[in-house]
Coordinates of C-alpha atoms in Angstrom, one line a residue:
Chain A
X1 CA 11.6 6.7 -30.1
X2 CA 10.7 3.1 -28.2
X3 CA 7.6 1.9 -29.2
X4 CA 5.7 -1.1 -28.3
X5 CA 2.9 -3.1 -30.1
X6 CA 0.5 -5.8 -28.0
X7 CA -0.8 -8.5 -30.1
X8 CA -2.4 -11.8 -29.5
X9 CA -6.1 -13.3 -29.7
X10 CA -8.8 -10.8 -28.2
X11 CA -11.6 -13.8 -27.3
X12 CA -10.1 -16.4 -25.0
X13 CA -12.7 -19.1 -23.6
X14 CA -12.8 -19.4 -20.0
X15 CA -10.5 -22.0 -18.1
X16 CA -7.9 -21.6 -21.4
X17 CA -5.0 -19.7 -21.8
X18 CA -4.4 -16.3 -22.3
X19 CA -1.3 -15.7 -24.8
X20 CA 0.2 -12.0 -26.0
X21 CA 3.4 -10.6 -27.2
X22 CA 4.6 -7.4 -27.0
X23 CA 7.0 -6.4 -30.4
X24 CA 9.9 -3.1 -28.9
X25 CA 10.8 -1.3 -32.1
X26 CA 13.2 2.1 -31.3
X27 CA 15.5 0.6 -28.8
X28 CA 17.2 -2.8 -27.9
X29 CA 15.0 -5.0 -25.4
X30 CA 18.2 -5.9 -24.2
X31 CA 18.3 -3.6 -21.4
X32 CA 15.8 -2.0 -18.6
X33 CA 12.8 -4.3 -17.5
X34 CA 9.5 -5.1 -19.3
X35 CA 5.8 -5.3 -18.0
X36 CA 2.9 -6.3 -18.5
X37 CA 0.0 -4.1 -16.8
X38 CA -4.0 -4.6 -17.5
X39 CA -6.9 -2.6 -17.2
X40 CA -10.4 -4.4 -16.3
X41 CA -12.8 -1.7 -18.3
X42 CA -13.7 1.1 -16.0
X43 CA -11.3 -0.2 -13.1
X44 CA -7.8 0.6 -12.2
X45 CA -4.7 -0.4 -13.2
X46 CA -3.4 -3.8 -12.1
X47 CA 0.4 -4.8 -12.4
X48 CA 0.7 -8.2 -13.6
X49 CA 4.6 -8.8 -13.5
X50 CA 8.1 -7.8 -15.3
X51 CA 10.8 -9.3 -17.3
X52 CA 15.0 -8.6 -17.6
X53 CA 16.1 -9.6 -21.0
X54 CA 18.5 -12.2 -19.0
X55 CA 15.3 -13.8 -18.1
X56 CA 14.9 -12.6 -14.4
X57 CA 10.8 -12.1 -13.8
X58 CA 9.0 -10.9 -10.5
X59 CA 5.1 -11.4 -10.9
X60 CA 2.5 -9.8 -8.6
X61 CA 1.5 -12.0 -5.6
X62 CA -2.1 -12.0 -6.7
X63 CA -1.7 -13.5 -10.3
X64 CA 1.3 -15.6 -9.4
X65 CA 0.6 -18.8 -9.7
X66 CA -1.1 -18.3 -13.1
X67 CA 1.1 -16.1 -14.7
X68 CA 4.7 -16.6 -17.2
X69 CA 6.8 -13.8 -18.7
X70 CA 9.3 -15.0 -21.4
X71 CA 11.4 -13.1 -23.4
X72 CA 12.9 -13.7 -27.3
X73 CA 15.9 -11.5 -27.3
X74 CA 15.9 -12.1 -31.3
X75 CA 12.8 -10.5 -32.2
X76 CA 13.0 -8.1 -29.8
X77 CA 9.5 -9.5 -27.8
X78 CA 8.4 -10.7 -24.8
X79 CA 5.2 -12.3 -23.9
X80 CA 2.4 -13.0 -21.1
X81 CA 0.6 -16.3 -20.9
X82 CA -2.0 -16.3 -17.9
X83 CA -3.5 -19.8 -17.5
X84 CA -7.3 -20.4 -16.2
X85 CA -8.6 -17.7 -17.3
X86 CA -12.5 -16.4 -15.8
X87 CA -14.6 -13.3 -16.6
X88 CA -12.5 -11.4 -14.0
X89 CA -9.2 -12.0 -16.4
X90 CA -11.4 -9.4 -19.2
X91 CA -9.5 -6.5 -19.7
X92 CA -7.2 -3.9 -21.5
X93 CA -3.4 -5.3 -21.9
X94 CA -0.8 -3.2 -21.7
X95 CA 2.9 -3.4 -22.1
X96 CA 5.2 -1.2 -21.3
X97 CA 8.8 -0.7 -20.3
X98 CA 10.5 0.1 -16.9
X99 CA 13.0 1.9 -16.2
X100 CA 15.2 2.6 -13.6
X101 CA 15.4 6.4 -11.9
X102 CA 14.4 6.1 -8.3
X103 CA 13.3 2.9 -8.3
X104 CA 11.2 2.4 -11.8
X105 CA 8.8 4.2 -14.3
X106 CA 7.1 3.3 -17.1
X107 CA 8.0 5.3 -19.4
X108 CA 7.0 3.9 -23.1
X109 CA 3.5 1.9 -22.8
X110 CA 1.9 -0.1 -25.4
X111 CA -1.6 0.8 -26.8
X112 CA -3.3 -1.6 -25.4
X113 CA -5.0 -4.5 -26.2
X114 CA -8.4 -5.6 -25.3
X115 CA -9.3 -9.1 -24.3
X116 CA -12.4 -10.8 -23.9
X117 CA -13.1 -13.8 -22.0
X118 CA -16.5 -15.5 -23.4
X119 CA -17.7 -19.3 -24.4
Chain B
X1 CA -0.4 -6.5 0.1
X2 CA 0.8 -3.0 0.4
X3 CA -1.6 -0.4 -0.9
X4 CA -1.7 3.3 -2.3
X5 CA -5.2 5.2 -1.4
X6 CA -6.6 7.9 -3.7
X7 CA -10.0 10.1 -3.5
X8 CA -12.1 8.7 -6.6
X9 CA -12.6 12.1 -7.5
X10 CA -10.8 15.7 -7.7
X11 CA -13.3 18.8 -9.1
X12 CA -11.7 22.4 -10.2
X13 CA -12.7 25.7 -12.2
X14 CA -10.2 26.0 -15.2
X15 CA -7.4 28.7 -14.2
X16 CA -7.5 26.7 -10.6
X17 CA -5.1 24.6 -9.0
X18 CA -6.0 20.5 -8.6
X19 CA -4.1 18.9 -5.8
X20 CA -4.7 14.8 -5.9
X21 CA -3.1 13.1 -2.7
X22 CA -1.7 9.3 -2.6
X23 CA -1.2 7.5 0.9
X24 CA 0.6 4.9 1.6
X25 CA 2.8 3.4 4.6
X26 CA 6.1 4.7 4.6
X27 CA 5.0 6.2 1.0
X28 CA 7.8 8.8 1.6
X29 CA 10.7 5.7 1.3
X30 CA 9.3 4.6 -2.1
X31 CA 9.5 7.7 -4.5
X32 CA 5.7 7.1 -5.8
X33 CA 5.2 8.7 -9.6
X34 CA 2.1 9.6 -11.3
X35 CA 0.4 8.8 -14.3
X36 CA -2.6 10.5 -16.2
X37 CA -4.4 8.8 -18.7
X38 CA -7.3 9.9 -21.1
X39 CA -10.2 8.4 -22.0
X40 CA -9.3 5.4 -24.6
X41 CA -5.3 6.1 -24.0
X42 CA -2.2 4.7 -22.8
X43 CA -1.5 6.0 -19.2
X44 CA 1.3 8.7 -19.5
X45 CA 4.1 9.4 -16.9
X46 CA 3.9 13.2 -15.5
X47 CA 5.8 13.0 -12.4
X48 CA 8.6 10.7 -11.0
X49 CA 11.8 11.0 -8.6
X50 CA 9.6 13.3 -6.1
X51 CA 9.4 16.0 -8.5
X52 CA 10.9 15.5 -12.4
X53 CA 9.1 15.7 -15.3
X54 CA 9.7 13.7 -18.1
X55 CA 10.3 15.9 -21.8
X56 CA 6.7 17.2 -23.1
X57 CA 5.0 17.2 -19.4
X58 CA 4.0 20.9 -19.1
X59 CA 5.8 23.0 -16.2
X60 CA 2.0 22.8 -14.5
X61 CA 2.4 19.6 -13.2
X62 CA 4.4 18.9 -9.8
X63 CA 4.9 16.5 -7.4
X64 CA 5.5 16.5 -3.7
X65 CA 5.7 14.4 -0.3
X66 CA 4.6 15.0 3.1
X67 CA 5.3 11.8 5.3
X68 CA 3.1 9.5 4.3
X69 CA 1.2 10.8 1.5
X70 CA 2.4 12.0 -2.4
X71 CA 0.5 15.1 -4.1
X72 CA 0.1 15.6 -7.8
X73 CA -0.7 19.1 -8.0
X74 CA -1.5 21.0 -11.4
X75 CA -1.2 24.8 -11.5
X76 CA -3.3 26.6 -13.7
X77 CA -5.6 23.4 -14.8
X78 CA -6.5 23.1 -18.0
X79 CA -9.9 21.5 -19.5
X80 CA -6.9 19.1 -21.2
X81 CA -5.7 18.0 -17.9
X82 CA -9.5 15.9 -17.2
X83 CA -8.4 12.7 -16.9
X84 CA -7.6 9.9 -14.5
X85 CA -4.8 10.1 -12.7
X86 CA -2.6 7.2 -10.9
X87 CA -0.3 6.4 -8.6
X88 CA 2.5 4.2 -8.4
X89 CA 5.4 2.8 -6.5
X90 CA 7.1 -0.1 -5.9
X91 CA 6.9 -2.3 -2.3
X92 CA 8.9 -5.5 -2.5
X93 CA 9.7 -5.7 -6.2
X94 CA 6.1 -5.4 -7.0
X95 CA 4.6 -2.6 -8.6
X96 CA 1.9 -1.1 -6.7
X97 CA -0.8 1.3 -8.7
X98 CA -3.6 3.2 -6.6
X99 CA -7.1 3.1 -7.5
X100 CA -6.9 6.4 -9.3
X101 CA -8.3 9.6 -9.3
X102 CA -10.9 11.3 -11.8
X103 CA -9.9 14.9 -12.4
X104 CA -12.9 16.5 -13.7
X105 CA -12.1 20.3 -14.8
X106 CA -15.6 22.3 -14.7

């Protein structure tokens, strides 16, 4: 069974950096693609981007220019750093793996993490 | 940026059948799947590929197209199935969610 585990700080000051890794125990990150997804409390859910093991990332247009996905093939984790971070960046973190039917699913999510952005 | 439209809301009687619609240009070209999640949980795939459930999703749920627009429909609702529900599909290699759906089950 895939499992996945968010952590990183949950108070991150405004105009600094957001920083969390996501640990994949039950299954090989080397394979399928890997998200991260956040939740703004009582909102929607907002795609933030994906990663291939190999390093390939796609991030949305929206979040683009603040936004890295990296990958660490040897502990089995990949991470989100979102610069510049405002009020707006508050949320839940999720991440969660992709995989490919027709087109891609998540199918194993993360727990979430919760992440507040305060002086 | 492409978008997915959802009503914010869906009410049934338990017993009844919930029907929760998704529109979105050319929806019918980018095999939209759904998500429910539960107040304080992890969203939870129910439907992909048009119509399969992944193992554990009960037979209630199902999943169907009609041009434009993708339906979520639960047969037989359960007060377990309140929840939000989401959309998703994919429009140029970027994940696309709608703005989600509260089922409420009266």
């Amino acid at each position: 069974q895939v499992q996945l585990q968010e952590s990183g700080p949950r108070l991150v000051k405004p105009s600094e950096t957001l920083s969390l890794t996501c640990t994949v125990s039950g299954g090989s990150i080397r394979s399928h693609y890997w998200s991260w997804i956040r939740q703004p409390p009582g909102k929607g859910l907002e795609w933030i981007g994906y990663i291939y093991y190999i390093g390939n990332t796609n991030y949305n247009p929206s979040l683009k220019s603040r936004v890295t996905i990296s990958v660490d093939t040897s502990k089995n984790q990949f991470s989100l750093k979102l610069s510049s971070v405002t009020a707006a960046d508050a949320a839940v973190y999720y991440c969660a793996r992709a995989v490919a039917v027709t087109g891609y699913v998540f199918d194993y999510w993360g727990q979430g993490t919760l992440v507040a952005v305060s002086s | 940026s492409y978008e997915l439209t959802q009503p914010p809301s869906v009410s049934v009687s338990p017993g009844q059948t919930a029907s929760i619609t998704c529109s979105g240009d050319k929806l019918g070209e980018k095999y939209a799947c759904w998500y429910q999640q539960t107040p304080g949980q992890s969203p939870v795939l129910v439907i992909y590929q048009d119509n399969k459930r992944p193992s554990g999703i009960p037979e209630r749920f199902s999943g169907s197209y009609s041009e434009n627009t993708a339906t979520l429909t639960i047969t037989g609702t359960q007060p377990a199935d309140e929840a939000d529900y989401y959309c998703q599909a994919w429009d140029s290699s970027t994940a696309v969610f709608g703005g989600g759906t509260k089922l409420t089950v009266l």
